Amino acid sequence: MPTKRVKKTPMHARDAKLRATDFIEVNQGYAMAQARFESERCLRCQDPICVSGCPVHIPIPEFIHEIATGNIQKAANILRSANPLPAVCGRVCPQEDQCEKVCHMAERFKPIGIGYLERFVADWERTHGHTESPKKPSRDQRVAVIGAGPAGLVCAGELARLGYSVTIYEGLHAPGGVLRYGIPEFRLPNDILDWEIDLLKNIGVDIVCNVVVGKTIQVDHLFDIGYSAVFIGTGAGLPRFLGIPGENLNGVYSANEFLTRINLMQSYKFPETDTPLYVGQRVAVIGAGNTAMDAIRSALRVGATEGLSIYRRSEKEMTARIEEYHHAIEEGVIFHWLTNPIEIIGNEAGWVTGVKCMRMRLGAVDESGRASPQAIAGSEFIIPLDNIVLSLGNAPNPLLVNNTPGLKKNKKGCLVIETDIPQTSMKHVYAGGDAVTGAATVILAAGAGKDAAAAIHKDLSKNTSHV
Ligand code: FAD
Ligand code: SF4
C-alpha cells in the first residue's frame, strides 16, 4: 500500500508557544482537500466494526463515503441523523478508545481519522448552512428534561424530532453542562457549542436556565404542571477531595471551581467580568485525566509560568485523551508520575506554599482495572507551589436525589435505573449520562440521552394523541 494511505492525515495545530497564552482553538480542522484525501483511506468494510465502536452508532463508512465523493451536505445529513452534536463530538470524543480503536485499518496501519472527518463535516455545515427546517410539536404530550449537558440536550433533540414539546430546565445561567463550564474554549469554542444548541432550539427544544430542580421546583411538580415524562441528565458535578491536611488553604481549588471560574464566568477578563481568580507562578494539578489537562493548560493561559501534573500512577495509566496529553507537553506542562501528595503546606497567612509528596511504585491491579500505586517508605519530598488544583474525579451532585423521595441512588450516589430501560425508581422518570454512570464521556452521555428518548417515546406512545 502506498505510504500516503498508511498514515492518518495530520490536522494542523497552532504553534504551542503562541497558543499557550490565549484561549483560541488549538486544532485548526481539515481543509476540503485533506478531508477528501483522508476519506479515501476508508476501506468501506463489509463488516464496519467502527460503527459498533461508536456509542451512538453513526453510519461511519456511509458519511465518509459522501466526503470522498464531495457530497458534504449528504455526509452532514447522515452524521446528524445519528448524532445531534457532531461539531462537539468531533472535537472532544476519545475516538482512540472507540471507533478508531476498532477500525480495521488500525490492524496494520493508522486508523481512519473518523473524529477529524466528523469535525470537518459539522464545521462545513456550520459555514455553508444547515438545512433542517424549524419544527413545531405535533403531539400533545410534554416532556421535561433536567440538565442541559450532552445527555439532556440529545434526549431533548430526539424527542423534539419525534414531535414532543420539550423543555430543558438547567440550573446554571447557560446551557451545555461540562461542554460549557468544564471544557475550555481552546478545545471547544463557545460559538461552536452555541451553534449546535441553536439547532436544537430551531427544532423546538425550549431551554429555561437558572432553575435548579430539587430546589426551585420539585420533580413531582413537573407532572402537576402538565409534563407526561421527565428525563434526568444532571451529570456528575460534585468534586472529590484528597482528605489530606492543608486542603482548605487559600490557593487550593477543585478543578470544577477553577474551570468554572475561567470558562463559564470568564474570570480571565476580570474586572471586566465579575469573577476573580488568583493564579500564581507555579501551579500544579493533582491528576492526569481530561479535566486535569484542561485545568493545567488553562492555568498557563491565565498567567502561571510553570504548570505541573502530579499523578500517583504512571503515564500508562493516565486517562487523558492522547491528543490533549501531547498538546499539554508541547505547551510546557511537566509531568510528575508515580508521585502522591500527602500534605498541602501553607504559610502563616493561610496560603499554599507547596505540597509534600511521596514516590510510588505500581503493584497489583486494583478494582479500577489499573495497577495500584504503593508508597515507597522514606521517599517524602516537597514541591514548592503557589496554587494546587485538585482533579480527582467527580460524583453525581446529591441535591436532586436527596430532595426527591421516590428516587433511588446506589452507594456511589448514581441514580439507579432498570436493567432493560433507563427508567428510574419513579414511574415516567428516566435518567442517563454521568448522573447514572458516574463521570464518563460526552458520547456515552449523548448515547444515554438517545436511548432514554426512545424509551420515553415507547412509554408515551401507549396513549398517544398525535395532532
Ligand atoms: P453534564 O455535562 O455534567 O451536564 C449536566 C447539567 O445538569 C449541567 O449543566 C448542570 O448544571 C445541570 N444540573 C445539575 N443538577 C441540576 C439540577 N438539580 N437542576 C437543573 N440542572 C441541573 N468527555 C469526553 O468525551 N471528552 C473530553 O475531552 C472530556 N473532557 C472533559 C473535561 C472536563 C473538565 C470534564 C469535567 C469532563 C470532561 N469529559 C470529557 C466528560 C464529559 O464532559 C461528561 O461525561 C459529560 O459532559 C456528561 O454529560 P451529562 O449530560 O451527563 O452531564
Ligand atoms: Fe472505514 Fe475503518 Fe470503518 Fe472500515 S472500520 S469502514 S476502514 S472507518
PDB file of N, CA, C and O in Angstrom, residues 231-232 407-410 414-426 429-433 435-437 448 451-452:
ATOM      1  N   PHE A 231     -36.886  13.462  32.072  1.00  0.00           N
ATOM      2  CA  PHE A 231     -35.549  12.854  31.905  1.00  0.00           C
ATOM      3  C   PHE A 231     -34.572  13.612  32.802  1.00  0.00           C
ATOM      4  O   PHE A 231     -34.514  14.840  32.769  1.00  0.00           O
ATOM      5  N   ILE A 232     -33.803  12.860  33.588  1.00  0.00           N
ATOM      6  CA  ILE A 232     -32.799  13.485  34.462  1.00  0.00           C
ATOM      7  C   ILE A 232     -31.405  13.280  33.854  1.00  0.00           C
ATOM      8  O   ILE A 232     -30.935  12.155  33.700  1.00  0.00           O
ATOM      9  N   LEU A 407     -36.752   8.717  44.360  1.00  0.00           N
ATOM     10  CA  LEU A 407     -35.602   8.370  43.507  1.00  0.00           C
ATOM     11  C   LEU A 407     -34.575   7.548  44.274  1.00  0.00           C
ATOM     12  O   LEU A 407     -34.137   7.950  45.354  1.00  0.00           O
ATOM     13  N   LYS A 408     -34.149   6.429  43.680  1.00  0.00           N
ATOM     14  CA  LYS A 408     -33.145   5.584  44.347  1.00  0.00           C
ATOM     15  C   LYS A 408     -31.756   5.877  43.791  1.00  0.00           C
ATOM     16  O   LYS A 408     -31.585   6.046  42.580  1.00  0.00           O
ATOM     17  N   LYS A 409     -30.756   5.881  44.673  1.00  0.00           N
ATOM     18  CA  LYS A 409     -29.363   6.006  44.209  1.00  0.00           C
ATOM     19  C   LYS A 409     -28.561   4.827  44.751  1.00  0.00           C
ATOM     20  O   LYS A 409     -28.966   4.195  45.738  1.00  0.00           O
ATOM     21  N   ASN A 410     -27.412   4.562  44.135  1.00  0.00           N
ATOM     22  CA  ASN A 410     -26.552   3.479  44.647  1.00  0.00           C
ATOM     23  C   ASN A 410     -25.498   4.032  45.603  1.00  0.00           C
ATOM     24  O   ASN A 410     -25.508   5.226  45.923  1.00  0.00           O
ATOM     25  N   CYS A 414     -24.972   7.392  42.362  1.00  0.00           N
ATOM     26  CA  CYS A 414     -25.507   7.417  40.991  1.00  0.00           C
ATOM     27  C   CYS A 414     -26.971   6.984  41.014  1.00  0.00           C
ATOM     28  O   CYS A 414     -27.349   6.093  41.785  1.00  0.00           O
ATOM     29  N   LEU A 415     -27.776   7.582  40.127  1.00  0.00           N
ATOM     30  CA  LEU A 415     -29.187   7.191  40.045  1.00  0.00           C
ATOM     31  C   LEU A 415     -29.291   5.752  39.565  1.00  0.00           C
ATOM     32  O   LEU A 415     -28.553   5.329  38.665  1.00  0.00           O
ATOM     33  N   VAL A 416     -30.220   5.010  40.175  1.00  0.00           N
ATOM     34  CA  VAL A 416     -30.423   3.614  39.771  1.00  0.00           C
ATOM     35  C   VAL A 416     -31.500   3.577  38.694  1.00  0.00           C
ATOM     36  O   VAL A 416     -32.560   4.179  38.852  1.00  0.00           O
ATOM     37  N   ILE A 417     -31.182   2.891  37.582  1.00  0.00           N
ATOM     38  CA  ILE A 417     -32.194   2.707  36.535  1.00  0.00           C
ATOM     39  C   ILE A 417     -32.442   1.204  36.349  1.00  0.00           C
ATOM     40  O   ILE A 417     -31.630   0.380  36.788  1.00  0.00           O
ATOM     41  N   GLU A 418     -33.547   0.865  35.690  1.00  0.00           N
ATOM     42  CA  GLU A 418     -33.851  -0.556  35.452  1.00  0.00           C
ATOM     43  C   GLU A 418     -32.834  -1.142  34.480  1.00  0.00           C
ATOM     44  O   GLU A 418     -32.150  -0.402  33.778  1.00  0.00           O
ATOM     45  N   THR A 419     -32.743  -2.474  34.431  1.00  0.00           N
ATOM     46  CA  THR A 419     -31.709  -3.085  33.592  1.00  0.00           C
ATOM     47  C   THR A 419     -32.028  -2.997  32.098  1.00  0.00           C
ATOM     48  O   THR A 419     -31.146  -2.803  31.280  1.00  0.00           O
ATOM     49  N   ASP A 420     -33.328  -3.096  31.758  1.00  0.00           N
ATOM     50  CA  ASP A 420     -33.656  -3.115  30.328  1.00  0.00           C
ATOM     51  C   ASP A 420     -34.063  -1.756  29.765  1.00  0.00           C
ATOM     52  O   ASP A 420     -33.928  -1.522  28.561  1.00  0.00           O
ATOM     53  N   ILE A 421     -34.551  -0.858  30.621  1.00  0.00           N
ATOM     54  CA  ILE A 421     -34.884   0.502  30.138  1.00  0.00           C
ATOM     55  C   ILE A 421     -34.314   1.528  31.118  1.00  0.00           C
ATOM     56  O   ILE A 421     -34.165   1.247  32.308  1.00  0.00           O
ATOM     57  N   PRO A 422     -34.011   2.757  30.617  1.00  0.00           N
ATOM     58  CA  PRO A 422     -33.390   3.742  31.523  1.00  0.00           C
ATOM     59  C   PRO A 422     -34.399   4.460  32.424  1.00  0.00           C
ATOM     60  O   PRO A 422     -34.316   5.661  32.622  1.00  0.00           O
ATOM     61  N   GLN A 423     -35.381   3.697  32.961  1.00  0.00           N
ATOM     62  CA  GLN A 423     -36.355   4.316  33.865  1.00  0.00           C
ATOM     63  C   GLN A 423     -35.834   4.218  35.295  1.00  0.00           C
ATOM     64  O   GLN A 423     -35.305   3.187  35.698  1.00  0.00           O
ATOM     65  N   THR A 424     -35.987   5.302  36.048  1.00  0.00           N
ATOM     66  CA  THR A 424     -35.540   5.309  37.450  1.00  0.00           C
ATOM     67  C   THR A 424     -36.563   4.573  38.308  1.00  0.00           C
ATOM     68  O   THR A 424     -37.531   4.007  37.790  1.00  0.00           O
ATOM     69  N   SER A 425     -36.385   4.662  39.634  1.00  0.00           N
ATOM     70  CA  SER A 425     -37.336   4.034  40.556  1.00  0.00           C
ATOM     71  C   SER A 425     -38.683   4.759  40.539  1.00  0.00           C
ATOM     72  O   SER A 425     -39.631   4.310  41.178  1.00  0.00           O
ATOM     73  N   MET A 426     -38.782   5.906  39.834  1.00  0.00           N
ATOM     74  CA  MET A 426     -40.073   6.618  39.723  1.00  0.00           C
ATOM     75  C   MET A 426     -40.653   6.388  38.327  1.00  0.00           C
ATOM     76  O   MET A 426     -39.923   6.468  37.331  1.00  0.00           O
ATOM     77  N   VAL A 429     -40.133   8.587  35.007  1.00  0.00           N
ATOM     78  CA  VAL A 429     -38.942   9.418  35.233  1.00  0.00           C
ATOM     79  C   VAL A 429     -37.717   8.618  34.770  1.00  0.00           C
ATOM     80  O   VAL A 429     -37.425   7.544  35.312  1.00  0.00           O
ATOM     81  N   TYR A 430     -37.052   9.113  33.760  1.00  0.00           N
ATOM     82  CA  TYR A 430     -35.920   8.426  33.139  1.00  0.00           C
ATOM     83  C   TYR A 430     -34.626   9.165  33.474  1.00  0.00           C
ATOM     84  O   TYR A 430     -34.666  10.324  33.911  1.00  0.00           O
ATOM     85  N   ALA A 431     -33.502   8.496  33.281  1.00  0.00           N
ATOM     86  CA  ALA A 431     -32.229   9.162  33.599  1.00  0.00           C
ATOM     87  C   ALA A 431     -31.123   8.591  32.731  1.00  0.00           C
ATOM     88  O   ALA A 431     -31.221   7.474  32.209  1.00  0.00           O
ATOM     89  N   GLY A 432     -30.048   9.363  32.552  1.00  0.00           N
ATOM     90  CA  GLY A 432     -28.899   8.886  31.772  1.00  0.00           C
ATOM     91  C   GLY A 432     -27.732   9.846  31.864  1.00  0.00           C
ATOM     92  O   GLY A 432     -27.847  10.940  32.424  1.00  0.00           O
ATOM     93  N   GLY A 433     -26.608   9.423  31.315  1.00  0.00           N
ATOM     94  CA  GLY A 433     -25.394  10.246  31.364  1.00  0.00           C
ATOM     95  C   GLY A 433     -24.654  10.041  32.679  1.00  0.00           C
ATOM     96  O   GLY A 433     -24.866   9.040  33.387  1.00  0.00           O
ATOM     97  N   ALA A 435     -25.012  11.185  35.531  1.00  0.00           N
ATOM     98  CA  ALA A 435     -25.829  11.050  36.741  1.00  0.00           C
ATOM     99  C   ALA A 435     -26.080   9.580  37.051  1.00  0.00           C
ATOM    100  O   ALA A 435     -26.295   9.197  38.206  1.00  0.00           O
ATOM    101  N   VAL A 436     -26.011   8.724  36.029  1.00  0.00           N
ATOM    102  CA  VAL A 436     -26.265   7.286  36.193  1.00  0.00           C
ATOM    103  C   VAL A 436     -24.952   6.496  36.241  1.00  0.00           C
ATOM    104  O   VAL A 436     -24.768   5.604  37.063  1.00  0.00           O
ATOM    105  N   THR A 437     -24.016   6.849  35.361  1.00  0.00           N
ATOM    106  CA  THR A 437     -22.776   6.057  35.235  1.00  0.00           C
ATOM    107  C   THR A 437     -21.658   6.551  36.138  1.00  0.00           C
ATOM    108  O   THR A 437     -20.683   5.862  36.366  1.00  0.00           O
ATOM    109  N   ALA A 448     -26.788   7.806  25.958  1.00  0.00           N
ATOM    110  CA  ALA A 448     -27.785   7.546  27.016  1.00  0.00           C
ATOM    111  C   ALA A 448     -29.004   8.437  26.807  1.00  0.00           C
ATOM    112  O   ALA A 448     -30.146   7.997  27.000  1.00  0.00           O
ATOM    113  N   ASP A 451     -31.015   6.853  23.973  1.00  0.00           N
ATOM    114  CA  ASP A 451     -31.739   5.650  24.422  1.00  0.00           C
ATOM    115  C   ASP A 451     -32.950   6.039  25.269  1.00  0.00           C
ATOM    116  O   ASP A 451     -34.021   5.446  25.160  1.00  0.00           O
ATOM    117  N   ALA A 452     -32.752   7.031  26.147  1.00  0.00           N
ATOM    118  CA  ALA A 452     -33.858   7.435  27.028  1.00  0.00           C
ATOM    119  C   ALA A 452     -34.995   8.030  26.197  1.00  0.00           C
ATOM    120  O   ALA A 452     -36.167   7.776  26.477  1.00  0.00           O
TER     121      ALA A 452
END
